[in-house]
Short mmCIF file of C-alpha atoms in Angstrom, two decimals:
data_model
loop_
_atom_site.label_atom_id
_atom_site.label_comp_id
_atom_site.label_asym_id
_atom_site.label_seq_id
_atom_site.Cartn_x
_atom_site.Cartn_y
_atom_site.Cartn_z
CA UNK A 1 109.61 81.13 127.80
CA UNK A 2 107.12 80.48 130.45
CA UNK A 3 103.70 80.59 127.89
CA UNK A 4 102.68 79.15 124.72
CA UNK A 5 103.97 80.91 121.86
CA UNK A 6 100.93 80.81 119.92
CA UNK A 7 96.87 80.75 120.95
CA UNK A 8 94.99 78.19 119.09
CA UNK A 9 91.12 79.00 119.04
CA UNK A 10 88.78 76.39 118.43
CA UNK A 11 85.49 76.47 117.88
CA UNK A 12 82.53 74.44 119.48
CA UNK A 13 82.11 72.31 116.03
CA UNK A 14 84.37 72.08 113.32
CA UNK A 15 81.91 73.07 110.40
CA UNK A 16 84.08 73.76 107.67
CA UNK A 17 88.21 72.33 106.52
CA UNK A 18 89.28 76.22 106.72
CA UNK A 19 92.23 77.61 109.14
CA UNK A 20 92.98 80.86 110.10
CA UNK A 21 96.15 81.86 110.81
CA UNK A 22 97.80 85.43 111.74
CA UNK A 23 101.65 85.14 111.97
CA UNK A 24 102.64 88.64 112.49
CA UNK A 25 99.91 90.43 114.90
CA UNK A 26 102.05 88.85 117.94
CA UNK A 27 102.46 91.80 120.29
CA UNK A 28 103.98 90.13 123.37
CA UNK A 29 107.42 92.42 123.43
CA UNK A 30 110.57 90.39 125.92
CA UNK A 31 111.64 92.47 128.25
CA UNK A 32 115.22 91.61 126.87
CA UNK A 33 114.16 93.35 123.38
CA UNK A 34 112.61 96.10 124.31
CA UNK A 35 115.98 96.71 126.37
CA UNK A 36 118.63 95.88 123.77
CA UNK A 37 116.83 97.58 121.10
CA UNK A 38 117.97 101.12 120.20
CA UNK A 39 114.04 101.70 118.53
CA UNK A 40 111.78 102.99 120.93
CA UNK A 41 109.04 100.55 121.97
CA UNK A 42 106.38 102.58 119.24
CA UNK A 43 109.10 102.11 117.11
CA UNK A 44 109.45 98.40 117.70
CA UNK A 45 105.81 97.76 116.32
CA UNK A 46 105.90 99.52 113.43
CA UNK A 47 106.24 95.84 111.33
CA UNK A 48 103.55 94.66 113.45
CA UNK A 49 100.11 93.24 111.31
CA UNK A 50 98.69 95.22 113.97
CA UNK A 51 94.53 93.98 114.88
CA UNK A 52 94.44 91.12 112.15
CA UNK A 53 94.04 88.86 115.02
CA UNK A 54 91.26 90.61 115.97
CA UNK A 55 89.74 91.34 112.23
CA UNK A 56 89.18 87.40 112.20
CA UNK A 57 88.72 86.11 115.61
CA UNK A 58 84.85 85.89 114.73
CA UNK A 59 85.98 82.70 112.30
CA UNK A 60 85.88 80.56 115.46
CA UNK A 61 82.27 81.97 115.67
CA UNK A 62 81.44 80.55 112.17
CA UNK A 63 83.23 77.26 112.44
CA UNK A 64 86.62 77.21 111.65
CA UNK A 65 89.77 77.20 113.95
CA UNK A 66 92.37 80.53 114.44
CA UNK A 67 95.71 79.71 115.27
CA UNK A 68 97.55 83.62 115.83
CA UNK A 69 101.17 84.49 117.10
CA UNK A 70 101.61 85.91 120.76
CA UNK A 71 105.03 87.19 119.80
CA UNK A 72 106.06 89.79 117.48
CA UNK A 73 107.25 89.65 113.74
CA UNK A 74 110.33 92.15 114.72
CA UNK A 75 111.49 88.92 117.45
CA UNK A 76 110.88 86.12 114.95
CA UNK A 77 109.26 86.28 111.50
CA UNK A 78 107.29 83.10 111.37
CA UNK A 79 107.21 83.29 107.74
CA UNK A 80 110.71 83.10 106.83
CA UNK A 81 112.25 79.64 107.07
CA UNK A 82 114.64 78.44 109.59
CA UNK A 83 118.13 78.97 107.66
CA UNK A 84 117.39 82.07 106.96
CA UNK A 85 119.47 83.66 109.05
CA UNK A 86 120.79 87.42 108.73
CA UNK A 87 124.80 87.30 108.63
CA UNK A 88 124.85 90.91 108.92
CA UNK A 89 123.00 90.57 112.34
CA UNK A 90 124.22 87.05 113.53
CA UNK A 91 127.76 85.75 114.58
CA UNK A 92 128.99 83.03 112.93
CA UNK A 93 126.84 82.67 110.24
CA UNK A 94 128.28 82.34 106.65
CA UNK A 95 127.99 84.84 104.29
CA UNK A 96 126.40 82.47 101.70
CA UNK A 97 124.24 83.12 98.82
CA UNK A 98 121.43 84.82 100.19
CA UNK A 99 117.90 86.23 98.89
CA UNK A 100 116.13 89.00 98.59
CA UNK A 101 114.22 89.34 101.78
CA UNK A 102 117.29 88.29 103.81
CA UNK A 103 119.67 91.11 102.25
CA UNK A 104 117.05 93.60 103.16
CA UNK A 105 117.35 92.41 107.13
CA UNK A 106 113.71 90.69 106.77
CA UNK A 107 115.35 87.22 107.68
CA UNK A 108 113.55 85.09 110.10
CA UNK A 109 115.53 86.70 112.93
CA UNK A 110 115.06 90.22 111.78
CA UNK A 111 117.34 93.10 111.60
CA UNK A 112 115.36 96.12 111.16
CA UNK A 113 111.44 97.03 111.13
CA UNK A 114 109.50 98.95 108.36
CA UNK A 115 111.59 101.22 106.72
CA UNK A 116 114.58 99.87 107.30
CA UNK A 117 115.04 101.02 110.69
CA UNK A 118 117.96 98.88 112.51
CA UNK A 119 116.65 97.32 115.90
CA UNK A 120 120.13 96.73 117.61
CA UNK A 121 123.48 98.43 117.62
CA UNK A 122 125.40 95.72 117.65
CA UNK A 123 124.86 91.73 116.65
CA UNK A 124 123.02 88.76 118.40
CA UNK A 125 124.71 85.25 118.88
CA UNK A 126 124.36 82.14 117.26
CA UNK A 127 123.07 80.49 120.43
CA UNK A 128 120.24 83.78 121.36
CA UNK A 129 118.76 83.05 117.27
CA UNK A 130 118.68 79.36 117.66
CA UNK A 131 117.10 79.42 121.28
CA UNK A 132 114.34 82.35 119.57
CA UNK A 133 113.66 79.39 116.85
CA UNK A 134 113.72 76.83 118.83
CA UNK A 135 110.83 78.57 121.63
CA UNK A 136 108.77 80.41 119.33
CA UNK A 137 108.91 79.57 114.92
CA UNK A 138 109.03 75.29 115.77
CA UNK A 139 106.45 75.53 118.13
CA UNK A 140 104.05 77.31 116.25
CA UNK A 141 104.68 75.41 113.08
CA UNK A 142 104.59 72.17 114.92
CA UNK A 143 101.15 73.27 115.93
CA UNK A 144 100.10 74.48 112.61
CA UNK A 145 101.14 71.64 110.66
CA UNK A 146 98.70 69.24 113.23
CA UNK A 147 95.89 71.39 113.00
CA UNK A 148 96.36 70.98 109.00
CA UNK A 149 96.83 66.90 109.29
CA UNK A 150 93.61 67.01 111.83
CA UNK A 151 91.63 68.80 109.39
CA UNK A 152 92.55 67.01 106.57
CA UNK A 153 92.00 63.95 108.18
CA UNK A 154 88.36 65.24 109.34
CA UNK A 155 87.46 67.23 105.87
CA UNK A 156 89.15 65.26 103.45
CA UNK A 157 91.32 68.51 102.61
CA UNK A 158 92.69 71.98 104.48
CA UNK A 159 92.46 75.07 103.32
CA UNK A 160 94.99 77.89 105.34
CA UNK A 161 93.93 81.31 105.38
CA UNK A 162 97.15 82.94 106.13
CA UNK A 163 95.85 86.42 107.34
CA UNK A 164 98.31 89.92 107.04
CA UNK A 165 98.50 93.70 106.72
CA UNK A 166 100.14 95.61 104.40
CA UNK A 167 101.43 99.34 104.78
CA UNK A 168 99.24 101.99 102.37
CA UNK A 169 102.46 103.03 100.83
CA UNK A 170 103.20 99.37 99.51
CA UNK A 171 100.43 99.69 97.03
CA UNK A 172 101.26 103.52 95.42
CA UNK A 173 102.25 102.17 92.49
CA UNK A 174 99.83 98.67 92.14
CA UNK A 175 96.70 99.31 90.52
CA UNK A 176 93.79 96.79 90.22
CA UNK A 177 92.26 96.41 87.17
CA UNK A 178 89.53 99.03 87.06
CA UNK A 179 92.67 101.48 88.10
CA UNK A 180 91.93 100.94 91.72
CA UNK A 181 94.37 101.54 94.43
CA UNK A 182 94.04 97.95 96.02
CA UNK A 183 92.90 97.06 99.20
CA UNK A 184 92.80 93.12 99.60
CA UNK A 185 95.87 91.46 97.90
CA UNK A 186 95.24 87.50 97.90
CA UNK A 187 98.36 85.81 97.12
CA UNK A 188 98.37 81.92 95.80
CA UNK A 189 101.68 82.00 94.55
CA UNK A 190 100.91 82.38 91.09
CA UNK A 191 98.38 79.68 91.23
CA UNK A 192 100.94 77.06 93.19
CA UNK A 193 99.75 77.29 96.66
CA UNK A 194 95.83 76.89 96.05
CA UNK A 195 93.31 75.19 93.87
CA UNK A 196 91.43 77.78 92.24
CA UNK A 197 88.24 77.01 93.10
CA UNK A 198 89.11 78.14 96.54
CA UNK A 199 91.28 81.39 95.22
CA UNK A 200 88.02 82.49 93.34
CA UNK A 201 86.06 81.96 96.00
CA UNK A 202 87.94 84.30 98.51
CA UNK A 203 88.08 86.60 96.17
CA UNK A 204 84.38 86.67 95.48
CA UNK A 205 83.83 87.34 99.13
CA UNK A 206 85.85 90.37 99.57
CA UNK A 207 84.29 91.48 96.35
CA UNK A 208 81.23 90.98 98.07
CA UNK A 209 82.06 93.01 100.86
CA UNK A 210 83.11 96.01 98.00
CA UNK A 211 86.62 95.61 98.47
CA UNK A 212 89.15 96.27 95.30
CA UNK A 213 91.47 92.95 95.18
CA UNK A 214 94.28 92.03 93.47
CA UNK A 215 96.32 88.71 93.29
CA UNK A 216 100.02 87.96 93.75
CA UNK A 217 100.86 91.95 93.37
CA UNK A 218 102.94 92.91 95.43
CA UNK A 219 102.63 90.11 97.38
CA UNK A 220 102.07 86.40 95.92
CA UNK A 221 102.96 84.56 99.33
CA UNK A 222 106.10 84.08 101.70
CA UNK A 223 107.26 80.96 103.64
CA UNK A 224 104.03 79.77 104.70
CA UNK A 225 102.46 79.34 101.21
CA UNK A 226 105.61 77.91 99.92
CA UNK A 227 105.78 75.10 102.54
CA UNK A 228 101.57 74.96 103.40
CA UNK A 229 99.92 74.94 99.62
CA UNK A 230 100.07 71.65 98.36
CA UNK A 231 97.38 71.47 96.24
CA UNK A 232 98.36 67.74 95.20
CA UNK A 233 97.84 66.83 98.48
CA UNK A 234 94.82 68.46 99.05
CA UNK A 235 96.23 71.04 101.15
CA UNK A 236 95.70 75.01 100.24
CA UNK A 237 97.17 77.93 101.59
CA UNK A 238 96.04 81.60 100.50
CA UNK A 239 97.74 84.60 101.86
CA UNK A 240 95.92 87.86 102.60
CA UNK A 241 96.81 91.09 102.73
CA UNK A 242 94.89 94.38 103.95
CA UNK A 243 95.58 97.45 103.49
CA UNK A 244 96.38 99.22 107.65
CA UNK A 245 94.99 102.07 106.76
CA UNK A 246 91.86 100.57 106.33
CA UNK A 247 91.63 100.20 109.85
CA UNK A 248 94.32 101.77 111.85
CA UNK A 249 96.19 104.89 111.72
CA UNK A 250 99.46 103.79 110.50
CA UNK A 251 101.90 106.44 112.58
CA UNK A 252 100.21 106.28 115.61
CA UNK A 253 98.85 102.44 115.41
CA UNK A 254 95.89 103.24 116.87
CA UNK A 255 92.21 101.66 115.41
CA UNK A 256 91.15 104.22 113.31
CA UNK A 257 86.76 105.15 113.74
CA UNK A 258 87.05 102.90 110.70
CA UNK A 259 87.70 100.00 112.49
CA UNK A 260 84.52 98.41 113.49
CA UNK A 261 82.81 98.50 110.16
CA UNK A 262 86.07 96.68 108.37
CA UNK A 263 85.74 94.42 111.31
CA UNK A 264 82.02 93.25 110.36
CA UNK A 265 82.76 93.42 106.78
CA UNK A 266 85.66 90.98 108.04
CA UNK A 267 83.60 88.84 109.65
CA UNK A 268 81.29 88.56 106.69
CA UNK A 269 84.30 87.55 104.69
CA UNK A 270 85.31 84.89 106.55
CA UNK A 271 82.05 83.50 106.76
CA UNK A 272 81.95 83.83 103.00
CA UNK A 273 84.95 81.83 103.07
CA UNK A 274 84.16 79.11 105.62
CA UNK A 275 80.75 78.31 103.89
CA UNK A 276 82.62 78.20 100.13
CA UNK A 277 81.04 74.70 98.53
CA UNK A 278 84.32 73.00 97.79
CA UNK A 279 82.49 69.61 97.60
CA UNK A 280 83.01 69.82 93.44
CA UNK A 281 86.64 70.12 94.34
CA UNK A 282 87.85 66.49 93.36
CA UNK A 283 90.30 65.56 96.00
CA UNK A 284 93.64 64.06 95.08
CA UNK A 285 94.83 61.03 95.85
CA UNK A 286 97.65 60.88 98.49
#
């Protein structure tokens, strides 16, 4: 691939030890997908975290750096890890034990798109998953993981804001506990991933804003906060999830005359988060 697989935004002056990060808004189709796929192009999107990159591009505004995706989720899901690879849609791969997400064709080379919708007719090779990896998920790790170390080594700590959208009909049966519908679900992995200070502080700001939040339900964090959030090492990683129909219409994936409000109440979020006083945060030692 001729470009960058990722855009890293920086801002004028580092202000604050907080990343963003949006994995899945990538929207930079190959040619060779949109041909070999038997989804239309519409289709295609549907697993898309359609906008997030643009919900937080203001962070860079406020102080903190935004690293985003330029390809899509549907050609490599950049939270899944490296081995795991889809047997039902790759050659030569074993038919090992395999989890969850993998089984449903959400591997890190996927196999369908929201609702379970199959993107090819037929299987990929060995060598066409590998060469995907190998352009697009270790580049934009390798990236992520030195913008982490450079922050860390400037701040004393990171903390990774790991930025997604959820479909509305993920949350039908999740209730907050008011008896909400959700809207913001922050995932920490059950407390693993993130000193709490921080957790309760990103809460606190959607709050703010007069979002309904939940944490870890349905989602508690994927790859990224697995590997990222090492608290001991005074490195965080919170995931977020919003609710799409907050902001977009969700069959035709268009902004919705929502959008710009959710955008500024964004914003405000993320400066919430960028200013949170983590100085009473004892640091670990390495």
């Amino acid at each position: 691939m001729s470009t960058l697989p990722y855009r890293l935004r920086r801002p004028k002056k580092r202000t604050s030890c907080v990343v963003f990060a949006s994995p899945h808004s990538g929207r930079k189709y190959p040619t060779e997908m949109v041909e070999r796929s038997v989804l239309s192009p519409e289709t295609l999107r549907s697993s898309e975290d359609a906008y997030v990159d643009q919900l937080f591009e203001n962070s860079v505004s406020h102080g903190a750096a935004f690293l985003n995706a330029i390809y899509p989720r549907a050609w490599v899901d950049l939270n899944r890890q490296t081995d795991e690879l889809d047997p039902a849609l790759i050659e030569t791969v074993a038919n090992r034990t395999l989890n969850a997400r993998v089984l449903s064709g959400l591997g890190v080379i996927p196999r369908v798109v929201a609702n379970g919708r199959a993107i090819y007719s037929g299987k990929l090779t060995r060598a066409e998953a590998d060469q995907r990896i190998a352009e697009v998920w270790q580049p934009y790790h390798a990236e992520l993981n030195a913008l982490l170390q450079e922050t860390k080594a400037e701040f004393g700590q990171a903390l990774l804001v790991d930025c997604h959208s959820m479909p509305r009909e993920a949350l039908k049966h999740v209730r907050t506990a008011s008896g909400a519908r959700p809207q913001i679900v922050i995932g920490d992995r059950h407390g693993a991933s993130a000193h709490r200070v921080f957790v309760d502080g990103i809460e606190a700001a959607f709050r703010a804003e007069g979002f309904d939040v939940i944490r870890n339900v349905p989602f508690a964090g994927a790859f990224i906060a697995q590997h990222y959030g090492r608290p001991a090492f005074n490195q965080h990683c919170v995931q977020i999830e919003i609710d799409r129909s907050l902001y977009m219409d969700e069959k035709t994936l268009a902004p919705n005359d929502a959008f710009k409000d959710v955008k500024q109440a964004l914003d405000r979020v993320a400066r919430g988060i960028i200013d949170l006083d983590a100085q009473s945060l004892p640091l670990a030692a390495e």
